[in-house]
Structure formats: C-alpha cells, structure tokens
mmCIF file of C-alpha atoms in Angstrom:
data_model
loop_
_atom_site.group_PDB
_atom_site.id
_atom_site.type_symbol
_atom_site.label_atom_id
_atom_site.label_comp_id
_atom_site.label_asym_id
_atom_site.label_seq_id
_atom_site.Cartn_x
_atom_site.Cartn_y
_atom_site.Cartn_z
ATOM 1 C CA MET A 71 95.491 -0.511 222.450
ATOM 2 C CA LYS A 72 98.910 0.281 221.022
ATOM 3 C CA LYS A 73 101.764 -2.079 221.792
ATOM 4 C CA ILE A 74 104.213 -0.597 224.283
ATOM 5 C CA LYS A 75 107.779 -0.582 223.003
ATOM 6 C CA MET A 76 109.981 -0.647 226.074
ATOM 7 C CA PRO A 77 113.058 -2.606 224.833
ATOM 8 C CA LYS A 78 114.831 0.576 223.709
ATOM 9 C CA VAL A 79 114.474 2.053 227.165
ATOM 10 C CA PHE A 80 115.800 -1.023 228.908
ATOM 11 C CA GLY A 81 118.462 -1.483 226.249
ATOM 12 C CA ALA A 82 119.790 1.980 226.908
ATOM 13 C CA ALA A 83 119.654 1.383 230.645
ATOM 14 C CA LEU A 84 121.597 -1.832 230.213
ATOM 15 C CA ILE A 85 124.249 0.112 228.319
ATOM 16 C CA SER A 86 124.644 2.462 231.277
ATOM 17 C CA VAL A 87 125.131 -0.496 233.604
ATOM 18 C CA ALA A 88 127.613 -2.037 231.161
ATOM 19 C CA ILE A 89 129.594 1.194 231.112
ATOM 20 C CA ALA A 90 129.783 1.129 234.878
ATOM 21 C CA ALA A 91 130.666 -2.552 235.004
ATOM 22 C CA SER A 92 133.553 -2.054 232.579
ATOM 23 C CA ILE A 93 135.380 0.244 234.989
ATOM 24 C CA PRO A 94 138.321 -1.569 236.580
ATOM 25 C CA THR A 95 138.026 -1.940 240.350
ATOM 26 C CA MET A 96 140.423 -2.456 243.209
ATOM 27 C CA ALA A 97 139.896 -4.822 246.095
ATOM 28 C CA GLY A 98 136.799 -3.679 247.938
ATOM 29 C CA ALA A 99 136.191 -3.226 251.635
ATOM 30 C CA HIS A 100 133.474 -4.992 253.607
ATOM 31 C CA CYS A 101 130.915 -2.240 253.005
ATOM 32 C CA ASP A 102 131.593 -2.475 249.252
ATOM 33 C CA THR A 103 130.307 -6.024 248.878
ATOM 34 C CA MET A 104 126.874 -7.424 248.082
ATOM 35 C CA ASP A 105 127.283 -9.486 251.265
ATOM 36 C CA GLY A 106 128.095 -6.432 253.380
ATOM 37 C CA PRO A 107 125.903 -4.572 255.884
ATOM 38 C CA VAL A 108 125.317 -1.502 253.695
ATOM 39 C CA ILE A 109 123.769 -3.494 250.832
ATOM 40 C CA HIS A 110 121.957 -5.734 253.311
ATOM 41 C CA ASP A 111 120.225 -2.688 254.798
ATOM 42 C CA ALA A 112 119.613 -1.222 251.326
ATOM 43 C CA GLN A 113 117.743 -4.386 250.343
ATOM 44 C CA LYS A 114 115.599 -4.099 253.471
ATOM 45 C CA ALA A 115 114.878 -0.453 252.677
ATOM 46 C CA LEU A 116 113.734 -1.289 249.147
ATOM 47 C CA GLU A 117 111.656 -4.276 250.262
ATOM 48 C CA THR A 118 109.855 -2.302 252.972
ATOM 49 C CA ASN A 119 109.905 1.147 251.304
ATOM 50 C CA ASN A 120 111.553 2.480 254.461
ATOM 51 C CA ILE A 121 114.605 4.648 253.817
ATOM 52 C CA ASP A 122 115.440 4.784 257.540
ATOM 53 C CA TYR A 123 117.212 1.440 257.172
ATOM 54 C CA ILE A 124 119.990 3.128 255.220
ATOM 55 C CA LEU A 125 120.197 6.762 256.313
ATOM 56 C CA LYS A 126 122.422 5.717 259.221
ATOM 57 C CA TRP A 127 125.133 4.793 256.701
ATOM 58 C CA VAL A 128 125.419 8.362 255.378
ATOM 59 C CA SER A 129 125.880 11.770 256.972
ATOM 60 C CA GLU A 130 123.081 14.272 257.463
ATOM 61 C CA GLU A 131 124.614 16.402 254.698
ATOM 62 C CA ASP A 132 124.223 13.508 252.241
ATOM 63 C CA GLU A 133 120.635 12.618 253.181
ATOM 64 C CA LYS A 134 118.986 14.556 250.367
ATOM 65 C CA GLU A 135 121.046 12.863 247.651
ATOM 66 C CA VAL A 136 120.206 9.431 249.053
ATOM 67 C CA LYS A 137 116.514 10.287 249.487
ATOM 68 C CA ASP A 138 116.243 11.581 245.923
ATOM 69 C CA ALA A 139 117.845 8.404 244.553
ATOM 70 C CA PHE A 140 115.616 6.251 246.765
ATOM 71 C CA ASP A 141 112.409 8.001 245.622
ATOM 72 C CA LEU A 142 113.391 7.624 241.973
ATOM 73 C CA VAL A 143 114.266 3.971 242.372
ATOM 74 C CA MET A 144 111.034 3.148 244.219
ATOM 75 C CA LYS A 145 109.048 4.598 241.291
ATOM 76 C CA VAL A 146 111.057 2.823 238.610
ATOM 77 C CA ARG A 147 111.268 -0.620 240.237
ATOM 78 C CA SER A 148 107.459 -0.892 240.305
ATOM 79 C CA THR A 149 107.267 -0.959 236.483
ATOM 80 C CA GLY A 150 108.515 -4.518 236.106
ATOM 81 C CA PRO A 151 111.199 -7.121 236.993
ATOM 82 C CA GLU A 152 113.769 -5.822 234.492
ATOM 83 C CA SER A 153 113.481 -2.220 235.631
ATOM 84 C CA GLN A 154 113.519 -3.344 239.278
ATOM 85 C CA ASP A 155 116.860 -5.121 238.925
ATOM 86 C CA LEU A 156 118.428 -2.183 237.108
ATOM 87 C CA ALA A 157 117.046 0.347 239.566
ATOM 88 C CA ASP A 158 118.246 -1.662 242.570
ATOM 89 C CA GLN A 159 121.773 -1.916 241.206
ATOM 90 C CA TYR A 160 121.804 1.811 240.469
ATOM 91 C CA PHE A 161 120.777 2.516 244.043
ATOM 92 C CA PHE A 162 123.332 0.113 245.559
ATOM 93 C CA GLN A 163 126.140 1.744 243.599
ATOM 94 C CA ASN A 164 125.206 5.275 244.610
ATOM 95 C CA LEU A 165 124.595 4.424 248.260
ATOM 96 C CA VAL A 166 127.982 2.740 248.612
ATOM 97 C CA ARG A 167 129.670 5.612 246.769
ATOM 98 C CA ILE A 168 128.182 8.180 249.165
ATOM 99 C CA HIS A 169 128.973 6.045 252.219
ATOM 100 C CA ARG A 170 132.586 5.544 251.144
ATOM 101 C CA ALA A 171 133.017 9.258 250.466
ATOM 102 C CA GLY A 172 131.815 9.930 254.000
ATOM 103 C CA GLU A 173 134.595 7.698 255.298
ATOM 104 C CA GLY A 174 137.146 9.492 253.156
ATOM 105 C CA ALA A 175 137.704 6.248 251.256
ATOM 106 C CA PRO A 176 137.903 5.633 247.485
ATOM 107 C CA TYR A 177 134.867 4.266 245.683
ATOM 108 C CA THR A 178 135.620 1.331 243.393
ATOM 109 C CA GLY A 179 132.175 -0.094 242.764
ATOM 110 C CA VAL A 180 130.104 -2.750 244.519
ATOM 111 C CA GLN A 181 131.851 -6.104 244.659
ATOM 112 C CA PRO A 182 129.861 -9.316 243.957
ATOM 113 C CA GLU A 183 128.644 -11.855 246.482
ATOM 114 C CA GLY A 184 131.407 -14.118 247.731
ATOM 115 C CA THR A 185 134.112 -11.443 247.485
ATOM 116 C CA PRO A 186 136.876 -12.329 250.009
ATOM 117 C CA VAL A 187 136.738 -10.254 253.188
ATOM 118 C CA ASP A 188 139.481 -9.712 255.767
ATOM 119 C CA GLU A 189 139.241 -12.389 258.464
ATOM 120 C CA ALA A 190 139.333 -9.686 261.137
ATOM 121 C CA VAL A 191 136.136 -8.185 259.709
ATOM 122 C CA ILE A 192 134.495 -11.611 259.673
ATOM 123 C CA ALA A 193 135.520 -12.073 263.300
ATOM 124 C CA ALA A 194 134.091 -8.634 264.138
ATOM 125 C CA ASP A 195 130.690 -9.509 262.681
ATOM 126 C CA LYS A 196 130.672 -12.873 264.444
ATOM 127 C CA SER A 197 131.543 -11.151 267.724
ATOM 128 C CA ILE A 198 128.639 -8.731 267.416
ATOM 129 C CA GLU A 199 126.252 -11.589 266.663
ATOM 130 C CA ALA A 200 127.537 -13.703 269.568
ATOM 131 C CA GLY A 201 127.966 -10.865 272.036
ATOM 132 C CA ASN A 202 131.573 -11.801 272.862
ATOM 133 C CA LEU A 203 135.081 -11.636 271.367
ATOM 134 C CA ASP A 204 135.753 -15.381 271.172
ATOM 135 C CA ALA A 205 136.077 -15.141 267.380
ATOM 136 C CA PHE A 206 139.280 -13.111 267.831
ATOM 137 C CA GLU A 207 141.100 -15.828 269.787
ATOM 138 C CA GLY A 208 144.530 -16.273 268.198
ATOM 139 C CA LEU A 209 143.718 -13.583 265.625
ATOM 140 C CA ILE A 210 144.797 -10.403 267.402
ATOM 141 C CA GLU A 211 147.824 -9.531 269.512
ATOM 142 C CA GLU A 212 147.281 -9.598 273.271
ATOM 143 C CA GLU A 213 148.439 -6.008 273.721
ATOM 144 C CA ARG A 214 145.726 -4.819 271.343
ATOM 145 C CA MET A 215 142.886 -6.584 273.149
ATOM 146 C CA PRO A 216 142.076 -3.707 275.578
ATOM 147 C CA GLY A 217 141.527 -1.352 272.644
ATOM 148 C CA LEU A 218 139.364 -3.932 270.897
ATOM 149 C CA GLU A 219 137.331 -4.571 274.045
ATOM 150 C CA GLU A 220 136.734 -0.853 274.516
ATOM 151 C CA ARG A 221 135.411 -0.440 270.983
ATOM 152 C CA PHE A 222 133.388 -3.638 271.202
ATOM 153 C CA ALA A 223 131.683 -2.417 274.379
ATOM 154 C CA ARG A 224 130.595 0.699 272.502
ATOM 155 C CA VAL A 225 129.133 -1.460 269.709
ATOM 156 C CA LEU A 226 127.091 -3.477 272.206
ATOM 157 C CA GLU A 227 125.846 -0.276 273.851
ATOM 158 C CA THR A 228 124.526 1.146 270.588
ATOM 159 C CA LYS A 229 123.412 -1.846 268.511
ATOM 160 C CA ASP A 230 119.839 -2.244 269.829
ATOM 161 C CA PHE A 231 118.337 0.882 268.291
ATOM 162 C CA ASP A 232 114.975 1.615 266.704
ATOM 163 C CA VAL A 233 115.373 1.416 262.920
ATOM 164 C CA ASN A 234 113.461 4.691 262.571
ATOM 165 C CA ASP A 235 115.822 6.502 264.952
ATOM 166 C CA VAL A 236 118.413 7.609 262.398
ATOM 167 C CA GLU A 237 120.657 9.393 264.894
ATOM 168 C CA ALA A 238 120.836 6.300 267.115
ATOM 169 C CA GLY A 239 121.600 4.281 264.000
ATOM 170 C CA ARG A 240 124.463 6.613 263.144
ATOM 171 C CA ASP A 241 125.857 6.187 266.653
ATOM 172 C CA TYR A 242 125.914 2.438 266.034
ATOM 173 C CA VAL A 243 127.539 2.797 262.615
ATOM 174 C CA GLU A 244 130.217 5.039 264.131
ATOM 175 C CA ALA A 245 130.934 2.420 266.788
ATOM 176 C CA TYR A 246 130.821 -0.405 264.233
ATOM 177 C CA VAL A 247 133.254 1.297 261.861
ATOM 178 C CA GLN A 248 135.711 2.094 264.666
ATOM 179 C CA PHE A 249 135.512 -1.491 265.918
ATOM 180 C CA THR A 250 136.072 -3.139 262.525
ATOM 181 C CA HIS A 251 138.823 -0.718 261.510
ATOM 182 C CA TYR A 252 140.674 -1.321 264.750
ATOM 183 C CA ALA A 253 140.252 -5.077 264.297
ATOM 184 C CA GLU A 254 141.901 -4.732 260.879
ATOM 185 C CA GLY A 255 144.831 -2.906 262.454
ATOM 186 C CA GLU A 256 143.846 0.611 261.427
ATOM 187 C CA GLU A 257 144.305 2.289 264.803
ATOM 188 C CA HIS A 258 144.228 5.706 263.172
ATOM 189 C CA SER A 259 140.644 5.233 261.989
ATOM 190 C CA GLU A 260 138.091 6.987 264.149
ATOM 191 C CA GLY A 261 135.066 5.982 262.177
ATOM 192 C CA HIS A 262 132.832 7.659 259.641
ATOM 193 C CA GLY A 263 134.182 10.834 258.055
ATOM 194 C CA THR A 264 137.712 10.650 259.462
ATOM 195 C CA GLU A 265 140.916 11.771 257.802
ATOM 196 C CA SER A 266 143.212 9.400 255.955
ATOM 197 C CA GLY A 267 145.942 7.441 257.671
ATOM 198 C CA ALA A 268 148.600 9.502 255.930
ATOM 199 C CA ALA A 269 147.238 12.720 257.396
ATOM 200 C CA HIS A 270 147.205 11.129 260.842
ATOM 201 C CA VAL A 271 150.810 10.036 260.556
ATOM 202 C CA GLU A 272 151.812 13.505 259.441
ATOM 203 C CA GLY A 273 150.064 15.074 262.426
ATOM 204 C CA GLU A 274 151.683 12.812 265.018
ATOM 205 C CA THR A 275 155.162 12.273 263.542
ATOM 206 C CA ALA A 276 157.884 14.807 264.252
ATOM 207 C CA GLY A 277 160.281 13.868 261.428
ATOM 208 C CA HIS A 278 160.182 16.127 258.391
ATOM 209 C CA ASP A 279 160.964 13.299 255.969
ATOM 210 C CA VAL A 280 158.086 11.182 257.267
ATOM 211 C CA ALA A 281 155.721 14.141 257.028
ATOM 212 C CA VAL A 282 156.705 14.747 253.406
ATOM 213 C CA GLU A 283 156.220 11.072 252.614
ATOM 214 C CA ALA A 284 152.774 11.215 254.241
ATOM 215 C CA ASP A 285 151.880 14.209 252.084
ATOM 216 C CA HIS A 286 152.739 12.312 248.905
ATOM 217 C CA GLY A 287 150.808 9.293 250.112
ATOM 218 C CA ASP A 288 147.764 11.458 250.766
ATOM 219 C CA GLU A 289 147.996 12.972 247.268
ATOM 220 C CA ASN A 290 148.182 9.521 245.695
ATOM 221 C CA TYR A 291 145.236 8.423 247.800
ATOM 222 C CA LYS A 292 143.134 11.374 246.677
ATOM 223 C CA SER A 293 144.012 10.870 243.027
ATOM 224 C CA ILE A 294 143.043 7.215 243.182
ATOM 225 C CA SER A 295 139.805 7.923 245.005
ATOM 226 C CA SER A 296 138.737 10.470 242.414
ATOM 227 C CA LEU A 297 139.206 8.241 239.379
ATOM 228 C CA PRO A 298 136.155 5.957 239.541
ATOM 229 C CA ILE A 299 133.689 8.717 240.413
ATOM 230 C CA ILE A 300 133.647 10.391 236.994
ATOM 231 C CA PRO A 301 132.673 7.350 234.867
ATOM 232 C CA TRP A 302 130.223 6.102 237.497
ATOM 233 C CA SER A 303 128.607 9.535 237.531
ATOM 234 C CA LEU A 304 128.329 9.495 233.752
ATOM 235 C CA ALA A 305 126.740 6.078 233.845
ATOM 236 C CA GLY A 306 124.335 7.264 236.530
ATOM 237 C CA VAL A 307 123.379 10.374 234.565
ATOM 238 C CA PHE A 308 122.855 8.284 231.448
ATOM 239 C CA PHE A 309 120.687 5.877 233.403
ATOM 240 C CA ILE A 310 118.525 8.612 234.936
ATOM 241 C CA THR A 311 118.181 10.359 231.564
ATOM 242 C CA THR A 312 117.050 7.079 230.054
ATOM 243 C CA LEU A 313 114.395 6.698 232.724
ATOM 244 C CA ILE A 314 113.125 10.253 232.273
ATOM 245 C CA PHE A 315 112.902 10.128 228.495
ATOM 246 C CA GLY A 316 111.705 6.553 228.584
ATOM 247 C CA GLY A 317 108.912 7.589 230.939
ATOM 248 C CA ALA A 318 107.969 10.452 228.649
ATOM 249 C CA HIS A 319 107.796 8.054 225.688
ATOM 250 C CA PHE A 320 105.704 5.655 227.742
ATOM 251 C CA ARG A 321 103.184 8.379 228.643
ATOM 252 C CA LYS A 322 103.064 9.622 225.042
ATOM 253 C CA VAL A 323 102.167 6.159 223.742
ATOM 254 C CA HIS A 324 99.311 5.932 226.211
ATOM 255 C CA LYS A 325 97.758 9.277 225.257
#
C-alpha cells in the first residue's frame, strides 16, 4: 500500500490558522472567550454530534451557514487528532463570528482561556447557577436592582429547556443576553440582534449635536466591526479549500 502523504495538507491548514491568529484583536466579550458559554456549547455539540446545542446562539436566518460548517467539521475531525484540533478551532471562530454579527457587535476572534471578563458578567453567571442575585451585592447600584431582578426572573423562567428545542433555547439566550448586558450597565441593549448604543441614543435624545455625535460613533463602530471579517474569511476559505483539495489527493492516492 502506498504511503499517505498528509503533511502538506495539514501544513497548509496550519498556515490558514496562522493567518487568522496574526490578526490583531481588541478586548473580547464574554461570548468571545474559550471559557464562555458559546464555545462551551460548541464543544458539547462536537462531542455529541448534536448541533442543537449551538443553534440557539444564532438566528434562524444564520442556521444554514452554521449547519454547513458543522457538517464539514464533523467529517474532517474524524480523520485524526491534528485535523480534529484544526477543524474545531475553525468551527469555534465561525460560530462566534456569526453570533456576534447577530448581536450587531464586532468580531475580533476567539480569546484564549483565562481572558479577563467583566466582574458583572461573572456575577451574572454565578447568579444563574445559584438561583439568586447574592453575587451582585455591593456590585450594582441600588436603583438599578429592580431592572436587574426583572431580567433575572426572565432568565430563570427560560433556562430549563430541552436542548433539542431550539426556539426555547433562543428564548433563554435572549433573556441571558439582556440580563448580562444590563448587569454590565448597557441599559440600551435588548438582547440578540439589537441596534447599537449610538443608534439608541440618537433615537431618544432631542439635541441635534448629540444626534450628530451618535451618527459618527455608529459609523466608527461599523468600520471597526467590518475590519476583522475580511481576513478571517480569507483564512476560512483557504482552510476549506485545503480540506477539499487535500481530500481529493487522499482519495487519488487510495485508487
């Protein structure tokens, strides 16, 4: 039997990951980290081959893109440890990118384990686990507690859902995002797929000068959010192309 030469395939794939890793990133949000809930659910999905763990983190319009990436990754990761690690990272990056786009937030890559997270977000996760808001004692102003309690109640109402009930999962994610954003002081955030804070300020503020300033802020926000997507997309395309042509080479050798 002929010896299979796979190093070139994996070498090219590693280059695509290196390209992506070289892109400068800004401070990431909780859902951007390897310790965050999005990646946590993505790992479960890959381990169990059940995409329903992660569909709740994206909109119905984005389901097909996530499903296509998931199917590709599940095929590739079965070919060996090296391909599994590369495929998993590819999937994590794309899932977070799609999730962040749904929130109207910039995508700056997936941050490593141990990345510092806002203490309000940590308190939010602890509160959900404990079933009470004790973790926020001394952390949030008293006048903001009613709003926090209202959003927390919604989280508790929606959190015990069947993993295969995607719509129920999305209800929970909506409640979770509103709760954590409010805890961080982002009262304007209404969860997944909302407008930016600048647009909100413009809509509710009467002063012309403030509205103009909000417009400029929104433009800057959009320009920043668009920057990382191009190189990440190129890296992703390069990676997928490598897999396709690598697979063709693999089949040719075995003929």
